[in-house]
mmCIF file of C-alpha atoms and ligand atoms in Angstrom:
data_model
loop_
_atom_site.group_PDB
_atom_site.id
_atom_site.type_symbol
_atom_site.label_atom_id
_atom_site.label_comp_id
_atom_site.label_asym_id
_atom_site.label_seq_id
_atom_site.Cartn_x
_atom_site.Cartn_y
_atom_site.Cartn_z
ATOM 1 C CA MET T 1 -6.948 6.322 -3.906
ATOM 2 C CA ARG T 2 -9.428 8.848 -5.364
ATOM 3 C CA THR T 3 -7.758 12.089 -6.363
ATOM 4 C CA ARG T 4 -9.098 15.515 -7.316
ATOM 5 C CA GLU T 5 -7.274 15.334 -10.665
ATOM 6 C CA VAL T 6 -9.188 12.203 -11.668
ATOM 7 C CA ASP T 7 -12.499 13.601 -10.348
ATOM 8 C CA GLU T 8 -12.008 16.707 -12.515
ATOM 9 C CA VAL T 9 -11.721 14.656 -15.695
ATOM 10 C CA PHE T 10 -15.022 12.906 -14.914
ATOM 11 C CA SER T 11 -16.850 16.142 -14.004
ATOM 12 C CA LYS T 12 -15.736 17.829 -17.235
ATOM 13 C CA ALA T 13 -17.317 15.016 -19.289
ATOM 14 C CA VAL T 14 -20.525 15.144 -17.235
ATOM 15 C CA ASP T 15 -20.690 18.977 -17.529
ATOM 16 C CA GLU T 16 -20.381 18.654 -21.304
ATOM 17 C CA GLY T 17 -23.190 16.080 -21.378
ATOM 18 C CA ARG T 18 -20.948 13.196 -22.492
ATOM 19 C CA ASN T 19 -21.319 9.643 -21.207
ATOM 20 C CA PHE T 20 -17.769 8.745 -22.200
ATOM 21 C CA LEU T 21 -14.257 10.136 -21.874
ATOM 22 C CA LEU T 22 -12.321 11.293 -24.917
ATOM 23 C CA GLU T 23 -9.188 9.243 -25.599
ATOM 24 C CA HIS T 24 -6.782 11.795 -24.101
ATOM 25 C CA GLU T 25 -8.988 12.101 -20.987
ATOM 26 C CA ALA T 26 -9.118 8.312 -20.534
ATOM 27 C CA LYS T 27 -5.326 8.157 -21.002
ATOM 28 C CA LYS T 28 -4.886 10.921 -18.428
ATOM 29 C CA ILE T 29 -6.761 8.843 -15.843
ATOM 30 C CA CYS T 30 -4.702 5.789 -16.802
ATOM 31 C CA SER T 31 -1.477 7.731 -16.336
ATOM 32 C CA LEU T 32 -2.635 8.987 -12.930
ATOM 33 C CA TYR T 33 -2.830 5.270 -12.051
ATOM 34 C CA GLU T 34 0.696 4.839 -13.452
ATOM 35 C CA LEU T 35 -0.538 2.822 -16.403
ATOM 36 C CA PRO T 36 1.826 3.262 -19.404
ATOM 37 C CA VAL T 37 0.143 5.317 -22.157
ATOM 38 C CA THR T 38 1.382 7.017 -25.330
ATOM 39 C CA LYS T 39 2.264 10.693 -25.205
ATOM 40 C CA VAL T 40 -0.764 12.671 -26.434
ATOM 41 C CA ILE T 41 -1.311 16.350 -27.250
ATOM 42 C CA PRO T 42 -4.804 17.619 -28.205
ATOM 43 C CA THR T 43 -4.658 20.344 -30.875
ATOM 44 C CA LYS T 44 -7.138 22.710 -32.529
ATOM 45 C CA SER T 45 -5.297 23.848 -35.676
ATOM 46 C CA GLU T 46 -2.678 22.711 -38.185
ATOM 47 C CA GLU T 47 -0.149 25.041 -36.517
ATOM 48 C CA GLU T 48 -0.796 23.512 -33.105
ATOM 49 C CA ALA T 49 -0.529 20.016 -34.582
ATOM 50 C CA LEU T 50 2.875 20.883 -36.130
ATOM 51 C CA GLU T 51 4.079 22.225 -32.796
ATOM 52 C CA ALA T 52 2.842 19.072 -31.026
ATOM 53 C CA ALA T 53 4.536 16.799 -33.567
ATOM 54 C CA ARG T 54 7.829 18.657 -33.047
ATOM 55 C CA THR T 55 7.478 18.178 -29.294
ATOM 56 C CA ILE T 56 6.648 14.464 -29.530
ATOM 57 C CA GLY T 57 8.902 13.668 -32.499
ATOM 58 C CA PHE T 58 8.065 11.832 -35.768
ATOM 59 C CA PRO T 59 6.670 9.332 -36.628
ATOM 60 C CA ILE T 60 3.305 10.292 -35.170
ATOM 61 C CA VAL T 61 -0.371 9.308 -35.288
ATOM 62 C CA LEU T 62 -3.368 11.642 -35.719
ATOM 63 C CA LYS T 63 -6.845 10.907 -34.333
ATOM 64 C CA ILE T 64 -10.100 12.813 -34.471
ATOM 65 C CA ILE T 65 -11.461 14.335 -31.247
ATOM 66 C CA SER T 66 -15.260 14.512 -31.206
ATOM 67 C CA PRO T 67 -17.863 14.208 -28.441
ATOM 68 C CA GLN T 68 -19.967 12.082 -30.826
ATOM 69 C CA ILE T 69 -17.257 9.659 -32.002
ATOM 70 C CA LEU T 70 -16.473 6.583 -29.931
ATOM 71 C CA HIS T 71 -15.024 4.363 -32.691
ATOM 72 C CA LYS T 72 -12.589 6.627 -34.468
ATOM 73 C CA SER T 73 -11.280 4.391 -37.250
ATOM 74 C CA ASP T 74 -14.854 3.551 -38.373
ATOM 75 C CA VAL T 75 -15.137 7.129 -39.675
ATOM 76 C CA GLY T 76 -11.590 7.466 -41.054
ATOM 77 C CA GLY T 77 -10.578 9.253 -37.879
ATOM 78 C CA VAL T 78 -7.174 7.579 -37.339
ATOM 79 C CA ILE T 79 -4.051 8.023 -39.500
ATOM 80 C CA VAL T 80 -0.879 6.218 -38.407
ATOM 81 C CA GLY T 81 2.711 6.392 -39.599
ATOM 82 C CA ILE T 82 3.019 10.119 -40.339
ATOM 83 C CA ASN T 83 6.702 10.744 -40.981
ATOM 84 C CA ASP T 84 7.211 14.445 -41.629
ATOM 85 C CA GLU T 85 5.609 17.892 -41.536
ATOM 86 C CA ASN T 86 4.204 17.750 -45.084
ATOM 87 C CA GLU T 87 2.519 14.427 -44.361
ATOM 88 C CA LEU T 88 1.229 15.853 -41.112
ATOM 89 C CA ILE T 89 -0.566 18.725 -42.859
ATOM 90 C CA SER T 90 -2.086 16.509 -45.559
ATOM 91 C CA SER T 91 -3.150 13.923 -42.953
ATOM 92 C CA TYR T 92 -4.674 16.615 -40.746
ATOM 93 C CA ARG T 93 -6.821 17.794 -43.665
ATOM 94 C CA LYS T 94 -7.665 14.240 -44.676
ATOM 95 C CA ILE T 95 -8.875 13.260 -41.221
ATOM 96 C CA ILE T 96 -11.195 16.302 -41.027
ATOM 97 C CA ARG T 97 -12.498 15.571 -44.540
ATOM 98 C CA ASN T 98 -13.092 11.867 -43.745
ATOM 99 C CA VAL T 99 -15.125 12.697 -40.668
ATOM 100 C CA LYS T 100 -17.129 15.443 -42.393
ATOM 101 C CA ASP T 101 -17.967 13.040 -45.235
ATOM 102 C CA ARG T 102 -18.847 10.022 -43.112
ATOM 103 C CA MET T 103 -20.411 11.710 -40.091
ATOM 104 C CA PRO T 104 -21.472 15.245 -41.044
ATOM 105 C CA GLU T 105 -23.430 15.709 -37.807
ATOM 106 C CA ALA T 106 -20.350 15.119 -35.617
ATOM 107 C CA GLU T 107 -18.857 18.142 -33.931
ATOM 108 C CA ILE T 108 -15.055 18.185 -34.380
ATOM 109 C CA THR T 109 -13.347 19.612 -31.310
ATOM 110 C CA GLY T 110 -9.793 18.930 -32.399
ATOM 111 C CA VAL T 111 -7.178 16.466 -33.537
ATOM 112 C CA LEU T 112 -5.096 14.386 -31.156
ATOM 113 C CA VAL T 113 -1.382 14.120 -31.944
ATOM 114 C CA GLN T 114 0.354 11.110 -30.420
ATOM 115 C CA GLU T 115 3.557 9.133 -30.592
ATOM 116 C CA MET T 116 3.572 6.205 -33.017
ATOM 117 C CA VAL T 117 4.329 2.932 -31.236
ATOM 118 C CA PRO T 118 6.202 0.278 -33.272
ATOM 119 C CA HIS T 119 3.955 -2.659 -34.079
ATOM 120 C CA SER T 120 4.260 -5.618 -31.693
ATOM 121 C CA THR T 121 1.880 -8.121 -30.065
ATOM 122 C CA GLU T 122 -1.497 -6.440 -29.494
ATOM 123 C CA ILE T 123 -3.259 -7.307 -26.259
ATOM 124 C CA ILE T 124 -6.588 -6.145 -24.841
ATOM 125 C CA VAL T 125 -7.671 -5.338 -21.302
ATOM 126 C CA GLY T 126 -11.312 -4.477 -20.692
ATOM 127 C CA SER T 127 -13.857 -4.018 -17.959
ATOM 128 C CA THR T 128 -17.644 -4.252 -17.922
ATOM 129 C CA TYR T 129 -20.221 -3.960 -15.177
ATOM 130 C CA ASP T 130 -22.247 -7.064 -14.389
ATOM 131 C CA PRO T 131 -25.601 -6.200 -12.720
ATOM 132 C CA THR T 132 -25.316 -9.231 -10.414
ATOM 133 C CA PHE T 133 -21.594 -9.453 -9.711
ATOM 134 C CA GLY T 134 -20.389 -5.879 -10.193
ATOM 135 C CA PRO T 135 -17.300 -4.840 -12.139
ATOM 136 C CA THR T 136 -15.349 -7.482 -14.075
ATOM 137 C CA ILE T 137 -11.970 -7.421 -15.824
ATOM 138 C CA MET T 138 -11.126 -9.126 -19.118
ATOM 139 C CA PHE T 139 -7.840 -10.037 -20.830
ATOM 140 C CA GLY T 140 -7.122 -11.247 -24.354
ATOM 141 C CA VAL T 141 -4.580 -11.243 -27.189
ATOM 142 C CA GLY T 142 -5.794 -8.865 -29.930
ATOM 143 C CA GLY T 143 -7.051 -9.556 -33.429
ATOM 144 C CA ILE T 144 -8.730 -12.838 -34.381
ATOM 145 C CA PHE T 145 -8.165 -14.394 -30.955
ATOM 146 C CA VAL T 146 -10.583 -11.977 -29.344
ATOM 147 C CA GLU T 147 -12.856 -11.176 -32.298
ATOM 148 C CA ILE T 148 -13.448 -14.639 -33.750
ATOM 149 C CA LEU T 149 -12.228 -17.195 -31.235
ATOM 150 C CA GLU T 150 -13.451 -15.255 -28.153
ATOM 151 C CA ASP T 151 -10.344 -16.501 -26.397
ATOM 152 C CA VAL T 152 -10.464 -14.243 -23.329
ATOM 153 C CA SER T 153 -10.287 -14.587 -19.554
ATOM 154 C CA PHE T 154 -12.503 -12.854 -16.963
ATOM 155 C CA ARG T 155 -12.362 -12.187 -13.209
ATOM 156 C CA LEU T 156 -14.383 -10.134 -10.761
ATOM 157 C CA ILE T 157 -12.746 -6.895 -9.611
ATOM 158 C CA PRO T 158 -10.666 -6.462 -7.447
ATOM 159 C CA ILE T 159 -8.133 -9.090 -8.526
ATOM 160 C CA THR T 160 -5.030 -10.378 -6.749
ATOM 161 C CA GLU T 161 -1.629 -10.840 -8.373
ATOM 162 C CA GLU T 162 -2.337 -14.576 -8.501
ATOM 163 C CA ASP T 163 -5.625 -13.910 -10.356
ATOM 164 C CA ALA T 164 -3.733 -11.746 -12.857
ATOM 165 C CA TRP T 165 -1.196 -14.521 -13.605
ATOM 166 C CA GLU T 166 -4.040 -17.009 -14.053
ATOM 167 C CA MET T 167 -5.840 -14.644 -16.424
ATOM 168 C CA VAL T 168 -2.751 -14.373 -18.604
ATOM 169 C CA ASN T 169 -1.883 -18.067 -18.575
ATOM 170 C CA GLU T 170 -5.367 -19.556 -19.033
ATOM 171 C CA ILE T 171 -6.124 -18.134 -22.496
ATOM 172 C CA LYS T 172 -5.294 -20.430 -25.420
ATOM 173 C CA ALA T 173 -3.286 -17.700 -27.138
ATOM 174 C CA HIS T 174 -0.929 -17.325 -24.154
ATOM 175 C CA LYS T 175 1.740 -19.243 -26.087
ATOM 176 C CA ILE T 176 1.949 -16.277 -28.466
ATOM 177 C CA LEU T 177 3.169 -14.234 -25.512
ATOM 178 C CA ASP T 178 6.017 -16.705 -25.012
ATOM 179 C CA GLY T 179 7.324 -15.831 -28.496
ATOM 180 C CA VAL T 180 6.516 -17.462 -31.840
ATOM 181 C CA ARG T 181 8.143 -17.442 -35.272
ATOM 182 C CA GLY T 182 11.270 -15.746 -34.054
ATOM 183 C CA ASN T 183 9.428 -13.049 -32.106
ATOM 184 C CA PRO T 184 10.928 -12.511 -28.663
ATOM 185 C CA PRO T 185 8.645 -13.261 -25.704
ATOM 186 C CA VAL T 186 6.427 -10.510 -24.288
ATOM 187 C CA ASP T 187 7.266 -9.164 -20.836
ATOM 188 C CA LYS T 188 4.420 -10.848 -18.893
ATOM 189 C CA LYS T 189 5.263 -9.065 -15.646
ATOM 190 C CA SER T 190 4.300 -5.764 -17.267
ATOM 191 C CA ILE T 191 0.946 -7.262 -18.325
ATOM 192 C CA ILE T 192 0.339 -8.349 -14.718
ATOM 193 C CA GLU T 193 0.994 -4.778 -13.567
ATOM 194 C CA VAL T 194 -1.456 -3.383 -16.116
ATOM 195 C CA LEU T 195 -4.146 -5.841 -14.959
ATOM 196 C CA LEU T 196 -3.617 -4.976 -11.280
ATOM 197 C CA LYS T 197 -3.602 -1.203 -11.837
ATOM 198 C CA THR T 198 -6.677 -1.391 -14.076
ATOM 199 C CA SER T 199 -8.483 -3.414 -11.416
ATOM 200 C CA ALA T 200 -7.572 -0.836 -8.753
ATOM 201 C CA MET T 201 -8.722 2.051 -10.976
ATOM 202 C CA VAL T 202 -12.118 0.517 -11.789
ATOM 203 C CA ASN T 203 -12.581 -0.588 -8.180
ATOM 204 C CA GLU T 204 -12.070 2.962 -6.916
ATOM 205 C CA TYR T 205 -14.182 4.626 -9.605
ATOM 206 C CA PRO T 206 -17.708 3.183 -9.866
ATOM 207 C CA GLU T 207 -18.246 6.007 -12.403
ATOM 208 C CA ILE T 208 -16.482 3.705 -14.898
ATOM 209 C CA ARG T 209 -19.154 1.469 -16.416
ATOM 210 C CA GLU T 210 -17.028 0.158 -19.242
ATOM 211 C CA LEU T 211 -13.343 0.326 -20.066
ATOM 212 C CA ASP T 212 -11.502 -0.746 -23.174
ATOM 213 C CA LEU T 213 -7.699 -0.606 -23.462
ATOM 214 C CA ASN T 214 -7.536 -1.754 -27.070
ATOM 215 C CA PRO T 215 -4.953 -2.177 -28.312
ATOM 216 C CA ILE T 216 -2.061 -2.343 -25.896
ATOM 217 C CA MET T 217 1.254 -2.990 -27.689
ATOM 218 C CA ALA T 218 3.320 -5.560 -25.813
ATOM 219 C CA SER T 219 6.889 -6.600 -26.582
ATOM 220 C CA SER T 220 9.958 -7.882 -24.795
ATOM 221 C CA ASP T 221 10.852 -4.257 -23.982
ATOM 222 C CA GLY T 222 7.598 -3.521 -22.190
ATOM 223 C CA ILE T 223 4.081 -2.451 -22.797
ATOM 224 C CA ILE T 224 2.180 0.668 -23.887
ATOM 225 C CA ILE T 225 -1.517 1.544 -24.139
ATOM 226 C CA VAL T 226 -2.263 2.899 -27.606
ATOM 227 C CA ASP T 227 -6.047 3.446 -27.316
ATOM 228 C CA ALA T 228 -8.213 3.889 -24.220
ATOM 229 C CA ARG T 229 -11.988 4.169 -23.994
ATOM 230 C CA ILE T 230 -13.965 4.770 -20.802
ATOM 231 C CA ILE T 231 -17.783 4.774 -20.726
ATOM 232 C CA LEU T 232 -19.443 6.374 -17.714
ATOM 233 C CA GLN T 233 -22.387 5.188 -15.616
HETATM 234 P P1 LIG W 1 -10.542 3.146 -32.563
HETATM 235 O O1 LIG W 1 -11.265 4.269 -31.871
HETATM 236 O O2 LIG W 1 -11.076 2.920 -33.930
HETATM 237 O O3 LIG W 1 -10.492 1.914 -31.718
HETATM 238 P P2 LIG W 1 -7.615 3.296 -32.234
HETATM 239 O O4 LIG W 1 -7.113 4.441 -31.447
HETATM 240 O O5 LIG W 1 -7.635 1.968 -31.547
HETATM 241 O O6 LIG W 1 -9.059 3.694 -32.804
HETATM 242 O O7 LIG W 1 -6.755 3.198 -33.576
HETATM 243 C C1 LIG W 1 -7.001 2.212 -34.555
HETATM 244 C C2 LIG W 1 -5.766 1.356 -34.781
HETATM 245 O O8 LIG W 1 -4.649 2.157 -35.176
HETATM 246 C C3 LIG W 1 -5.288 0.619 -33.528
HETATM 247 O O9 LIG W 1 -5.965 -0.598 -33.373
HETATM 248 C C4 LIG W 1 -3.800 0.438 -33.787
HETATM 249 O O10 LIG W 1 -3.559 -0.714 -34.592
HETATM 250 C C5 LIG W 1 -3.457 1.679 -34.588
HETATM 251 N N1 LIG W 1 -2.904 2.726 -33.693
HETATM 252 C C6 LIG W 1 -3.619 3.639 -33.002
HETATM 253 N N2 LIG W 1 -2.833 4.445 -32.282
HETATM 254 C C7 LIG W 1 -1.564 4.049 -32.505
HETATM 255 C C8 LIG W 1 -0.270 4.487 -32.032
HETATM 256 N N3 LIG W 1 -0.145 5.526 -31.194
HETATM 257 N N4 LIG W 1 0.822 3.826 -32.487
HETATM 258 C C9 LIG W 1 0.692 2.780 -33.328
HETATM 259 N N5 LIG W 1 -0.481 2.316 -33.809
HETATM 260 C C10 LIG W 1 -1.611 2.931 -33.413
HETATM 261 MG MG1 LIG W 2 -9.097 1.041 -30.403
#
């Protein structure tokens, strides 16, 4: 169901002349669709970042917020594993310096403070718009499986629960989700829910031309979206 809260996020981006949503905006839309996302607090100063870190609790992650930066780690715009207030201040300064060095033309609107998720199996859910068939949804297990082996599954949106199970079970890497080398199995039911909710979100919002939930950390305890990118029509 379309809601005014979601519409407002899209109009803000359009008003500011952006063709994509900032990470915290994309995560807000995800959370309105009850997709599990990290806690995020956008900040504009070191003091605000300290306050945000106290609210969220250490360890935390810092990420650059800029209307010109889509791939944050390419410009040194992501620092993970920040454990205390001293590290937070030095990381805050470092992130600003990195971005100024590597992309001097980028406007820095702030720094996003977010909870640090323990490392587990990284999965990817994406969506692209096919000119003939319309919106599609993609699933894969992160890292080399997607990047080198192109081991991913696709369906047209909207998908059924049966489609979602097929998507998860038809990739070659699905065995990794069942647990390897002593790792406990990933909770597949929570992946199915993410696929179904993502499908519903993209289906209801043709404004979304491209979506990238990459990575999503998945473990036996559940699942959480760590980065979200939404490109607009
Ligand atoms: P990019 O815009 O470059 O895709 P990401 O937000 O995906 O930036 O961050 C880069 C990497 O940092 C991720 O692939 C993930 O491994 C790690 N990371 C990002 N956010 C978190 C987080 N909240 N907790 C743990 N690891 C994270
Ligand atoms: Mg990412």
